[in-house]
Amino acid sequence: MAVLSEALAKAQPCPAHYPVPRAVVGAEAWKQAAQGFAEGRMTLLGLWGERDAAHMAVRDTEEGSIAVLSLLCPNGRFPSVGAVHPPAVRLERTMRDLYGLIADGAKDTRPWLDHGKWPHSRAEARAPYDFLPAEGENLHHIVVGPVHAGIIEPGNFRFTAGGETIVRLEERLGYVHKGIEGLMAGADLKRGAQLAGRTSGDSTVAYAFAFARAAEAALGCEVPPRAVWLRALMAELERLANHFGDIGAICNDAAFALMHAHTGVLRELVLRTCDAAFGHRLMRDSIVPGGVAHDLDDRGVAAIRALLAEARRRFPPLVKLYDDTASLQDRTVGTGRLSLELAQQYGAGGFVGRASGRNFDARRDLVYAPYDQLHFTVPIRNDGDVNARVWIRIHEVEQSLGLIEQILDRLPAGPITVPLPIGSDACEGLALVEGFRGDVLVWLHLNREGTIARCHLRDPSWFQWPLLEAAIEGNIVADFPLCNKSFNCSYSGHDL
Amino acid sequence: MRKHIFQGMIHAPLTEAAPAPDDAALAELAQAVERTARRRLGRSLAIREVDAGSCNGCELEIHALNNAFYDLERFGLRFVASPRHADVLLVTGPLTQNMCEALERTYRATPDPKWVVAAGDCAIDGGLFAGSPACVPGSIGAAVPVDLYIRGCPPRPIDLLKGLLALLEAQA
Ligand code: SF4
């Protein structure tokens, strides 16, 4: 029997958790699950806390099944997962910062999101941050951030270099921690959806989509087909806008500004089309629990069709330009290589995982409507470098264009919202949505009156940021911006 | 590559016509700039962007100012890499506690005369994040003196442009 089914068989199932089971396990089973991650038999999808419980979302690698395992921690402690499975380390440090839960046996107990600046900060967090040592002859440090040279989000990076070569990068994040999960507690679903949509602005559709699906799963509410299809349409437009923008931005970080100028035009065209079709350039607050906030009229359809034609005209020559420019390839090929082992261990989502051979896409592997009725392929490469990540995104652009066309061709008619059946019992829901960056996880626990008791949002970046540290090792300092952009992790989505 | 450059030469530019500076913003600024040690800098402003807790939505639209449609640099406005080179700090986000010190230090590192533009609803009053213990009450204005607010979540690039042009008019 697969590990997860085994764990569930022995555990205490929780009623009213949808669509996948949640079960309360004992400390032994919790440790076994941790061991399952370490052995690669399960993938950690999320790890989060509450005042007196710890939860993990897991996927059985063999069966592909998903469940949430919970451990009650009345004394505020739980056995560390990070002690045997490093991807859990930052999540556990965060559980300590936000909910006071202590991971027994954890090796790294430094504060993470808590920088000692909150009214309720812990004493340890007020002390200067303890960066990891790097020892050796002639090593020097380069410290950048939190305010960077470009128009990007804040984070602190500490490089240790021997000459030009990076021997260690240590990230320090948490600067944009806004307390989103704290604000969620007690909020109604409308405000919850708005907050979710502001977790990472570039993935506002993906977050609102995941939040809505989690809420609807919890409440047992069926959304009208038209709304389901419109959601996917928005999600693909968002993917397109981000991929266009980032393909150019990566080239720009290799000093190839021409590509950036051209893909910037494509990105702007997508945003203008979204504005025309849905009334907002980023489609913010366009997906709401129960459906979508804006219907698509004929003018909107025409605008999107025009965009498809324009993208198909403009994009292929740019791909050729990328492929034909040896000086650009010289920078991207072989740079910032990430191994398949690490991508799998960390469950790296999105193009970061797929460029290193991790064959996973939530739209296909955790299929949700309407993707079960749409045709698309999931591009995979094995080279794992900056170039591979660029190519995955190029292919994903092509796939998204095809998906958008299919959606427009087959968009069902009918209503776009349904009233939410609020007021039954307390209930819980889990949803994963494939954003442009990878799978976004939302876990939602609703009170009887439909307000939010606890909402956890897990950005794909949690499992990608640590991999950037690994991928950069042995590269030259000057290639960091290029590598960083090719990962393009979210700071806000991570910092919450 | 030659083909792309050649086509760039023969096609009409995509650039939008310049918008009129925002009237409301102008009025607001006329007052603000009176107070500063005004020095004529010509029609040029160097902008340092600071994300003080944004969801990154505002950054996306600020980035868009550099694309071929808005082409910020034609107005003499450009983004610079260091506050030491800046006339304007363009600040976004609800001002997280964790970014407060960095913002204050960036402000101090910016030479006088300087202006602060707070862009996005979060930067005005915390927006949806107002009331969070992880954010500074009063947002950007609580840490540095703000000369101009630009609304929106995020503000459209054209609104950012109008605001920045108003700043340029007011200080010229
Ligand atoms: S104003 Fe809106 S877009 Fe800007 S940082 Fe705040 S939530 Fe994000």
XYZ file of C-alpha atoms and ligand atoms in Angstrom:
676
model
C 0.000 0.000 0.000
C 1.224 3.473 -0.715
C 2.491 5.519 2.227
C -0.295 8.039 2.204
C -3.158 5.529 2.128
C -1.434 3.690 4.944
C -1.192 6.846 7.029
C -4.826 7.715 6.365
C -6.044 4.228 7.242
C -4.604 4.569 10.714
C -5.674 8.170 11.266
C -8.732 9.883 12.592
C -10.623 11.362 9.593
C -11.973 14.907 9.910
C -15.472 15.444 8.597
C -16.247 18.347 6.279
C -12.873 18.691 4.554
C -13.188 18.792 0.766
C -12.429 17.663 -1.876
C -9.517 15.640 -0.439
C -9.451 14.003 3.013
C -7.907 15.499 6.116
C -7.012 13.313 9.039
C -5.583 13.812 12.507
C -2.504 11.693 13.016
C -0.344 10.955 16.044
C 3.258 12.027 16.479
C 4.552 8.692 15.174
C 2.586 8.864 11.931
C 3.660 12.502 11.553
C 7.303 11.435 11.780
C 6.694 8.631 9.305
C 5.258 11.122 6.871
C 8.392 13.231 7.281
C 10.394 10.129 6.510
C 8.216 9.563 3.439
C 9.267 12.991 2.137
C 12.905 12.266 2.864
C 12.681 9.012 0.906
C 10.941 10.679 -1.999
C 7.770 8.637 -1.631
C 5.703 11.711 -0.892
C 5.950 15.368 -1.865
C 5.387 18.105 0.671
C 2.839 20.526 -0.765
C 2.484 22.734 2.275
C 3.151 22.926 6.002
C 1.377 25.431 8.200
C 0.288 26.059 11.725
C -2.561 27.188 13.880
C -2.540 28.049 17.545
C -2.561 24.405 18.650
C -2.234 22.296 15.525
C 0.197 21.705 12.702
C -0.959 20.714 9.227
C 0.794 19.325 6.194
C -0.552 18.902 2.683
C 1.035 15.889 1.037
C 0.989 14.178 -2.309
C 1.790 10.530 -2.660
C 4.367 10.359 -5.423
C 3.258 6.888 -6.523
C -0.509 7.191 -6.338
C -0.745 10.896 -7.042
C -3.326 11.209 -4.254
C -3.440 14.213 -1.948
C -4.426 14.657 1.678
C -3.931 16.936 4.647
C -2.442 15.425 7.791
C -2.878 17.274 11.062
C -1.166 16.904 14.369
C -2.666 18.393 17.480
C -0.034 20.223 19.491
C -1.658 21.276 22.765
C 1.746 22.103 24.222
C 2.762 24.083 21.125
C 5.331 21.590 19.846
C 5.495 19.138 16.972
C 8.211 16.829 15.619
C 10.280 18.698 13.048
C 9.812 17.714 9.426
C 12.684 19.950 8.379
C 15.113 17.877 10.439
C 14.877 15.138 7.801
C 13.411 17.067 4.867
C 15.078 20.456 4.225
C 12.232 21.948 2.108
C 10.228 22.211 5.345
C 12.813 24.297 7.193
C 11.643 27.799 6.267
C 8.028 26.776 6.657
C 8.717 25.609 10.206
C 10.588 28.784 11.043
C 7.522 30.658 9.818
C 5.175 28.532 11.950
C 7.218 29.582 14.938
C 7.158 33.251 13.926
C 3.448 33.427 13.189
C 1.840 30.851 15.474
C 4.451 30.135 18.132
C 4.703 26.439 17.246
C 8.059 24.887 18.022
C 9.500 22.204 15.743
C 11.200 19.677 18.016
C 14.516 18.530 16.641
C 14.836 21.332 14.071
C 18.421 22.306 13.373
C 17.746 25.798 12.077
C 15.590 27.670 14.562
C 16.402 31.207 13.457
C 13.434 33.535 12.976
C 12.372 33.885 9.336
C 9.556 36.329 8.632
C 9.927 37.944 12.032
C 12.626 40.612 11.789
C 12.071 41.810 15.325
C 10.003 44.789 14.178
C 6.498 43.691 15.087
C 4.814 44.669 18.331
C 4.667 40.950 19.174
C 8.131 39.998 17.862
C 10.055 37.330 19.693
C 13.160 38.298 21.643
C 15.471 36.224 19.366
C 14.174 38.103 16.361
C 15.261 41.432 17.829
C 18.890 40.321 17.867
C 20.971 40.778 14.685
C 20.288 38.028 12.153
C 22.727 35.184 12.286
C 23.882 34.527 8.724
C 25.429 31.156 8.007
C 29.213 31.128 7.975
C 31.294 30.452 4.902
C 34.947 29.813 5.552
C 37.919 29.599 3.284
C 40.865 31.547 2.077
C 40.279 34.820 0.233
C 36.501 34.682 0.433
C 34.628 37.942 0.465
C 31.037 38.970 1.100
C 28.744 40.947 -1.127
C 25.545 42.057 0.526
C 22.658 43.455 -1.493
C 19.205 44.579 -0.561
C 16.616 44.856 0.736
C 16.364 47.864 -1.608
C 17.728 46.724 -4.963
C 18.951 48.598 -7.989
C 16.022 47.692 -10.233
C 12.272 47.998 -9.867
C 11.898 44.767 -7.964
C 10.648 43.564 -4.644
C 12.813 43.791 -1.534
C 14.927 40.965 -0.190
C 18.401 40.620 1.205
C 21.019 38.502 -0.508
C 24.353 37.703 0.985
C 26.913 36.307 -1.431
C 30.145 34.755 -0.401
C 32.494 34.727 -3.355
C 35.954 33.497 -4.132
C 37.050 35.940 -6.800
C 34.129 36.093 -9.205
C 32.699 32.720 -8.271
C 29.855 32.406 -5.812
C 30.483 29.784 -3.172
C 27.389 30.526 -1.131
C 24.275 32.594 -1.469
C 22.086 33.077 1.527
C 18.715 34.700 1.114
C 16.948 36.623 3.789
C 13.313 37.303 3.056
C 10.273 38.543 4.942
C 10.581 42.286 4.185
C 7.157 42.497 2.600
C 5.331 40.482 5.243
C 1.960 42.189 5.464
C 0.238 39.770 7.825
C -2.173 38.468 5.198
C -3.030 35.284 7.061
C -3.654 37.278 10.223
C -5.992 39.618 8.333
C -7.824 36.623 6.888
C -8.922 35.424 10.322
C -12.439 36.702 10.907
C -12.824 38.183 7.418
C -15.808 37.299 5.259
C -15.339 35.522 1.943
C -15.478 38.698 -0.113
C -12.638 40.311 1.774
C -10.832 36.980 1.893
C -10.895 36.744 -1.891
C -9.570 40.312 -2.191
C -6.743 39.576 0.220
C -5.888 36.353 -1.587
C -5.790 38.294 -4.862
C -3.222 40.651 -3.344
C -0.862 37.988 -2.066
C 1.277 38.179 -5.192
C 0.104 40.780 -7.674
C 1.492 38.998 -10.708
C -0.596 35.931 -9.810
C -3.739 37.715 -8.727
C -5.909 35.508 -10.950
C -4.271 32.281 -9.794
C -4.738 33.220 -6.138
C -8.328 34.354 -6.535
C -9.005 31.173 -8.521
C -7.490 28.937 -5.836
C -9.235 30.806 -3.036
C -12.601 30.577 -4.764
C -12.177 26.879 -5.435
C -11.197 26.207 -1.828
C -14.252 28.127 -0.586
C -16.579 26.393 -3.017
C -15.165 22.980 -2.138
C -15.708 23.701 1.548
C -19.268 24.896 1.016
C -20.156 22.220 -1.523
C -21.093 24.810 -4.095
C -21.140 24.169 -7.825
C -20.108 27.097 -10.015
C -21.887 27.667 -13.364
C -19.923 26.258 -16.339
C -19.499 29.643 -17.987
C -17.764 30.986 -14.880
C -15.477 27.956 -14.762
C -14.388 28.531 -18.349
C -13.954 32.260 -17.893
C -11.701 31.571 -14.915
C -9.428 29.425 -17.045
C -9.452 32.093 -19.737
C -8.238 34.662 -17.230
C -5.665 32.256 -15.831
C -4.187 31.671 -19.283
C -4.142 35.382 -20.081
C -2.282 35.969 -16.829
C 0.211 33.246 -17.703
C 0.718 34.791 -21.119
C 1.328 38.295 -19.752
C 3.881 37.056 -17.228
C 5.718 34.774 -19.626
C 5.987 37.513 -22.246
C 7.253 40.023 -19.720
C 9.747 37.664 -18.127
C 11.198 36.154 -21.310
C 12.202 39.672 -22.291
C 13.347 40.590 -18.809
C 15.658 37.559 -18.645
C 17.236 38.580 -21.953
C 17.515 42.125 -20.644
C 19.533 40.840 -17.698
C 21.883 39.358 -20.269
C 22.147 42.887 -21.742
C 19.957 42.037 -24.726
C 17.482 44.895 -24.520
C 15.951 44.403 -27.951
C 14.045 41.315 -26.835
C 12.833 43.124 -23.744
C 11.448 45.964 -25.836
C 9.533 43.577 -28.083
C 8.138 41.274 -25.411
C 7.234 44.381 -23.391
C 4.942 45.346 -26.265
C 3.382 41.887 -26.238
C 2.838 42.027 -22.498
C 1.222 45.443 -22.767
C -1.075 44.158 -25.511
C -2.203 41.325 -23.233
C -2.888 43.720 -20.366
C -4.860 46.078 -22.591
C -6.886 43.163 -23.866
C -7.623 42.041 -20.299
C -8.690 45.567 -19.505
C -11.031 45.624 -22.506
C -12.411 42.170 -21.767
C -12.646 42.160 -17.967
C -12.285 45.776 -16.889
C -8.893 45.490 -15.192
C -5.426 45.139 -16.661
C -4.374 42.474 -14.156
C -7.932 41.093 -13.817
C -7.852 41.824 -10.127
C -10.935 40.813 -8.112
C -12.387 39.336 -11.299
C -12.732 35.862 -9.811
C -14.962 35.699 -6.742
C -16.215 32.784 -4.665
C -19.312 31.592 -6.489
C -18.223 32.604 -9.980
C -16.667 35.550 -11.760
C -17.336 39.261 -11.354
C -17.352 40.207 -15.045
C -18.965 38.543 -17.981
C -17.244 38.520 -21.327
C -19.176 40.237 -24.100
C -18.686 40.018 -27.875
C -16.329 42.960 -27.868
C -14.203 41.224 -25.283
C -14.139 38.038 -27.343
C -13.133 40.006 -30.423
C -10.362 41.759 -28.485
C -8.946 38.463 -27.269
C -9.117 36.934 -30.746
C -7.284 39.947 -32.125
C -4.659 39.480 -29.406
C -4.179 35.841 -30.376
C -3.602 36.811 -33.996
C -1.182 39.553 -33.018
C 0.741 37.302 -30.620
C 1.016 34.577 -33.236
C 2.364 37.122 -35.694
C 4.830 38.806 -33.363
C 6.069 36.007 -31.120
C 7.639 33.425 -33.510
C 10.182 35.895 -34.938
C 11.208 36.729 -31.376
C 11.684 33.063 -30.562
C 13.852 32.793 -33.636
C 15.780 35.844 -32.537
C 16.426 34.208 -29.168
C 17.492 30.995 -30.820
C 19.764 32.690 -33.361
C 21.626 35.065 -31.075
C 24.787 33.271 -30.041
C 25.929 36.015 -27.666
C 22.682 35.672 -25.727
C 22.825 31.892 -25.616
C 26.357 32.216 -24.386
C 24.928 33.763 -21.237
C 21.907 31.510 -20.756
C 23.167 28.040 -21.688
C 24.753 26.206 -18.780
C 24.050 29.050 -16.354
C 22.258 28.472 -13.041
C 21.741 24.773 -13.442
C 19.256 23.041 -11.145
C 19.355 19.261 -10.799
C 16.320 17.003 -11.133
C 17.005 15.541 -7.681
C 16.656 18.926 -6.015
C 13.655 19.907 -8.121
C 11.937 16.703 -7.049
C 12.968 16.883 -3.432
C 11.582 20.395 -3.143
C 8.538 19.664 -5.270
C 9.522 22.660 -7.382
C 6.508 23.790 -9.355
C 6.175 25.633 -12.618
C 8.906 26.232 -15.161
C 11.579 25.881 -12.468
C 10.663 22.243 -11.933
C 9.734 21.476 -15.523
C 13.008 22.848 -16.908
C 14.822 20.365 -14.668
C 12.714 17.375 -15.679
C 10.081 17.412 -12.917
C 7.038 16.431 -14.905
C 4.256 18.096 -12.968
C 1.513 20.563 -13.783
C -1.489 20.991 -11.487
C -3.745 21.570 -14.495
C -2.998 18.043 -15.671
C -1.960 16.113 -12.559
C -4.467 17.527 -10.071
C -6.914 18.191 -12.833
C -9.671 20.739 -12.230
C -12.362 22.082 -14.499
C -12.277 23.083 -17.267
C -8.784 21.704 -17.947
C -10.203 18.186 -17.982
C -11.917 19.165 -21.229
C -9.059 21.079 -22.833
C -6.111 19.876 -24.862
C -2.618 20.954 -23.955
C 0.789 19.460 -23.387
C 3.180 20.110 -20.545
C 6.641 20.956 -21.894
C 9.555 19.324 -20.103
C 13.312 19.726 -20.441
C 16.174 18.141 -18.594
C 18.986 20.667 -18.911
C 17.795 22.764 -15.934
C 19.673 25.961 -16.837
C 18.527 29.514 -17.575
C 18.120 28.591 -21.221
C 15.864 25.635 -20.349
C 13.663 27.841 -18.185
C 13.358 30.318 -21.052
C 12.377 27.557 -23.469
C 9.789 26.071 -21.118
C 8.181 29.491 -20.938
C 8.304 29.889 -24.705
C 6.497 26.565 -25.097
C 4.019 27.461 -22.392
C 3.173 30.628 -24.279
C 2.337 28.474 -27.297
C 0.204 26.180 -25.148
C -1.651 29.070 -23.540
C -2.439 30.587 -26.919
C -3.971 27.250 -27.919
C -5.907 26.989 -24.657
C -7.325 30.486 -25.016
C -8.502 29.666 -28.501
C -10.200 26.461 -27.340
C -11.901 28.302 -24.502
C -13.229 31.016 -26.806
C -14.469 28.405 -29.280
C -16.324 26.406 -26.672
C -17.274 28.966 -24.023
C -20.630 27.824 -22.589
C -23.470 30.312 -22.226
C -25.352 30.912 -19.006
C -25.030 32.650 -15.638
C -21.653 33.608 -14.204
C -22.332 33.386 -10.481
C -24.239 31.303 -8.017
C -25.152 32.339 -4.452
C -22.954 30.722 -1.816
C -24.735 28.313 0.554
C -23.368 29.940 3.692
C -24.647 29.169 7.153
C -24.454 25.420 7.373
C -21.676 23.958 9.465
C -18.027 24.775 9.830
C -16.194 23.334 6.857
C -12.787 23.213 5.210
C -11.524 23.220 1.650
C -8.238 22.819 -0.181
C -7.407 23.868 -3.730
C -4.348 23.950 -5.923
C -4.216 26.067 -9.042
C -1.417 26.217 -11.579
C -0.313 29.832 -11.666
C 2.324 31.002 -14.145
C 5.010 30.366 -11.531
C 3.744 26.998 -10.335
C 1.065 25.542 -8.103
C -0.598 27.907 -5.655
C -2.158 26.174 -2.642
C -5.016 27.599 -0.606
C -6.382 25.945 2.510
C -9.472 27.394 4.035
C -11.322 26.727 7.258
C -14.696 28.435 7.461
C -16.736 29.105 10.583
C -20.393 28.236 10.792
C -21.460 31.740 9.733
C -19.200 31.616 6.694
C -16.394 33.789 8.017
C -12.792 32.646 7.782
C -11.337 30.852 10.780
C -7.979 30.188 9.163
C -6.705 30.569 5.634
C -3.289 29.429 4.515
C -1.839 30.513 1.182
C 1.264 28.749 -0.078
C 3.088 30.349 -2.959
C 5.148 28.134 -5.284
C 8.112 30.344 -4.398
C 8.466 28.688 -0.999
C 9.951 25.672 -2.740
C 11.833 27.629 -5.415
C 13.679 30.282 -3.415
C 15.910 27.725 -1.662
C 16.717 26.154 -5.036
C 17.991 29.452 -6.353
C 20.633 29.293 -3.643
C 21.642 25.887 -4.960
C 21.491 26.796 -8.649
C 23.704 29.859 -8.243
C 26.584 28.027 -6.592
C 29.673 28.013 -8.794
C 28.306 30.727 -11.086
C 29.834 34.172 -11.329
C 28.351 37.070 -9.395
C 27.502 38.873 -12.632
C 25.155 36.049 -13.600
C 23.055 36.359 -10.467
C 20.478 38.783 -11.921
C 20.058 36.472 -14.881
C 19.570 33.382 -12.708
C 17.303 35.237 -10.337
C 15.104 36.480 -13.151
C 14.952 33.027 -14.702
C 13.484 31.747 -11.413
C 11.465 34.903 -10.827
C 10.279 33.895 -7.384
C 7.698 36.043 -5.677
C 8.742 37.968 -2.600
C 5.276 39.062 -1.632
C 3.747 35.628 -2.217
C 6.401 34.134 0.005
C 6.452 36.795 2.711
C 2.647 36.916 3.003
C 18.573 40.735 -35.487
C 19.149 43.192 -38.310
C 15.636 42.480 -39.539
C 14.150 43.458 -36.182
C 16.125 46.674 -36.055
C 15.216 47.538 -39.626
C 11.527 46.947 -39.008
C 11.753 49.099 -35.922
C 12.898 51.923 -38.184
C 10.166 51.667 -40.776
C 7.186 51.103 -38.492
C 5.376 53.944 -36.813
C 6.106 54.093 -33.085
C 3.596 52.600 -30.658
C 4.093 55.424 -28.241
C 0.999 57.011 -26.724
C 0.444 60.746 -27.034
C 1.561 62.519 -23.901
C -1.271 62.833 -21.377
C -2.013 66.155 -19.735
C -0.640 66.277 -16.224
C -3.237 65.384 -13.644
C -4.999 68.596 -12.557
C -5.800 67.459 -9.063
C -2.259 66.265 -8.623
C -0.950 69.582 -9.924
C -2.939 71.527 -7.388
C -1.760 69.252 -4.617
C 1.818 69.625 -5.738
C 1.867 73.340 -6.254
C 1.461 73.536 -2.520
C 3.968 70.839 -1.713
C 6.690 72.228 -3.893
C 6.280 75.705 -2.438
C 7.529 74.285 0.799
C 10.677 72.766 -0.615
C 13.915 74.462 -1.402
C 12.947 74.650 -5.028
C 15.761 74.508 -7.488
C 15.358 74.364 -11.170
C 16.512 71.011 -12.457
C 15.317 71.440 -16.013
C 12.768 69.047 -17.355
C 14.382 66.025 -15.855
C 13.768 63.860 -12.871
C 15.600 60.800 -11.661
C 13.333 58.332 -9.907
C 14.259 55.694 -7.375
C 11.540 53.113 -6.862
C 11.091 51.621 -3.391
C 8.797 48.694 -2.722
C 7.754 49.097 0.902
C 5.600 46.011 1.126
C 3.753 45.968 -2.168
C 2.012 42.865 -3.519
C 4.153 43.547 -6.640
C 1.120 44.642 -8.668
C 2.230 48.276 -8.452
C 5.741 47.309 -9.610
C 4.299 45.607 -12.684
C 2.607 48.814 -13.765
C 5.616 50.958 -12.903
C 7.645 48.648 -15.115
C 5.145 49.202 -17.885
C 6.127 52.897 -17.922
C 9.318 51.833 -19.639
C 7.611 49.962 -22.449
C 7.257 51.312 -25.981
C 3.740 52.600 -25.333
C 4.491 54.874 -22.395
C 8.206 55.418 -22.975
C 8.850 57.371 -19.807
C 12.287 58.580 -20.808
C 10.973 60.838 -23.546
C 9.778 63.163 -20.767
C 13.147 63.283 -19.102
C 11.954 60.883 -16.424
C 14.106 57.892 -15.728
C 14.595 55.242 -13.112
C 17.957 55.174 -11.391
C 19.672 52.438 -9.456
C 20.593 54.362 -6.342
C 18.817 56.841 -4.072
C 22.009 58.908 -4.240
C 21.164 59.679 -7.871
C 17.487 60.327 -7.304
C 15.249 63.380 -7.147
C 12.110 61.390 -6.537
C 11.332 58.352 -4.446
C 8.427 56.452 -5.923
C 7.162 54.333 -3.058
C 4.615 51.510 -3.115
C 3.051 49.192 -0.572
C 1.372 49.462 2.834
C 4.746 50.052 4.544
C 5.478 46.835 6.325
C 7.205 47.079 9.679
C 10.012 45.064 8.141
C 10.600 47.671 5.398
C 10.201 50.812 7.487
C 13.853 51.234 8.387
C 14.973 50.531 4.816
C 12.591 53.199 3.510
C 13.759 55.763 6.050
C 17.377 55.049 5.222
C 16.691 55.264 1.501
C 15.018 58.627 2.089
C 17.999 59.891 4.067
C 20.348 58.686 1.337
C 18.511 60.774 -1.263
C 20.015 64.244 -1.701
C 17.907 67.413 -1.358
C 15.796 68.668 -2.988
C 13.727 65.528 -3.129
C 10.131 64.518 -3.527
C 8.216 61.471 -2.480
C 5.450 59.999 -4.585
C 3.349 57.308 -2.931
C 1.763 55.127 -5.580
C -1.121 52.721 -5.092
C -3.938 52.495 -2.588
C -1.724 50.615 -0.133
C 0.757 53.459 -0.071
C -1.975 55.959 0.787
C -3.473 54.365 3.869
C -2.476 50.709 3.878
C -5.326 49.798 1.540
C -6.664 46.351 2.213
C -3.812 45.708 4.648
C -4.641 48.652 6.906
C -4.878 47.546 10.508
C -2.417 44.693 10.214
C 0.081 44.676 13.080
C 2.729 43.837 10.468
C 2.187 47.203 8.748
C 2.973 50.716 9.992
C -0.240 52.626 10.773
C -0.633 55.507 8.327
C 1.484 53.774 5.678
C 4.204 55.628 3.731
C 3.230 59.064 5.007
C 3.964 57.947 8.561
C 7.643 57.427 7.757
C 8.524 59.994 5.080
C 6.863 63.236 3.917
C 4.744 62.453 0.842
C 4.345 65.124 -1.865
C 2.007 63.291 -4.187
C -0.344 60.339 -3.955
C -1.391 58.337 -6.996
C -4.458 56.176 -6.458
C -5.278 52.798 -7.924
C -4.798 49.160 -7.174
C -2.527 49.232 -8.981
C -2.582 52.679 -10.633
C -2.711 52.384 -14.401
C 0.526 53.352 -16.127
C -1.228 56.352 -17.644
C -2.189 57.579 -14.170
C 1.354 57.098 -12.943
C 2.543 59.062 -15.938
C 0.079 61.896 -15.298
C 1.185 62.128 -11.697
C 4.870 62.173 -12.556
C 4.321 64.778 -15.278
C 2.493 66.936 -12.795
C 5.531 66.691 -10.568
C 7.755 67.719 -13.429
C 5.546 70.730 -14.219
C 5.391 71.804 -10.628
C 9.103 71.731 -10.027
C 10.171 73.277 -13.334
S -2.106 49.181 -4.246
Fe -2.897 47.236 -4.980
S -1.404 46.662 -6.550
Fe -0.423 48.203 -5.319
S 0.665 47.087 -3.733
Fe -1.356 47.572 -2.904
S -2.579 45.765 -3.332
Fe -0.797 45.661 -4.649
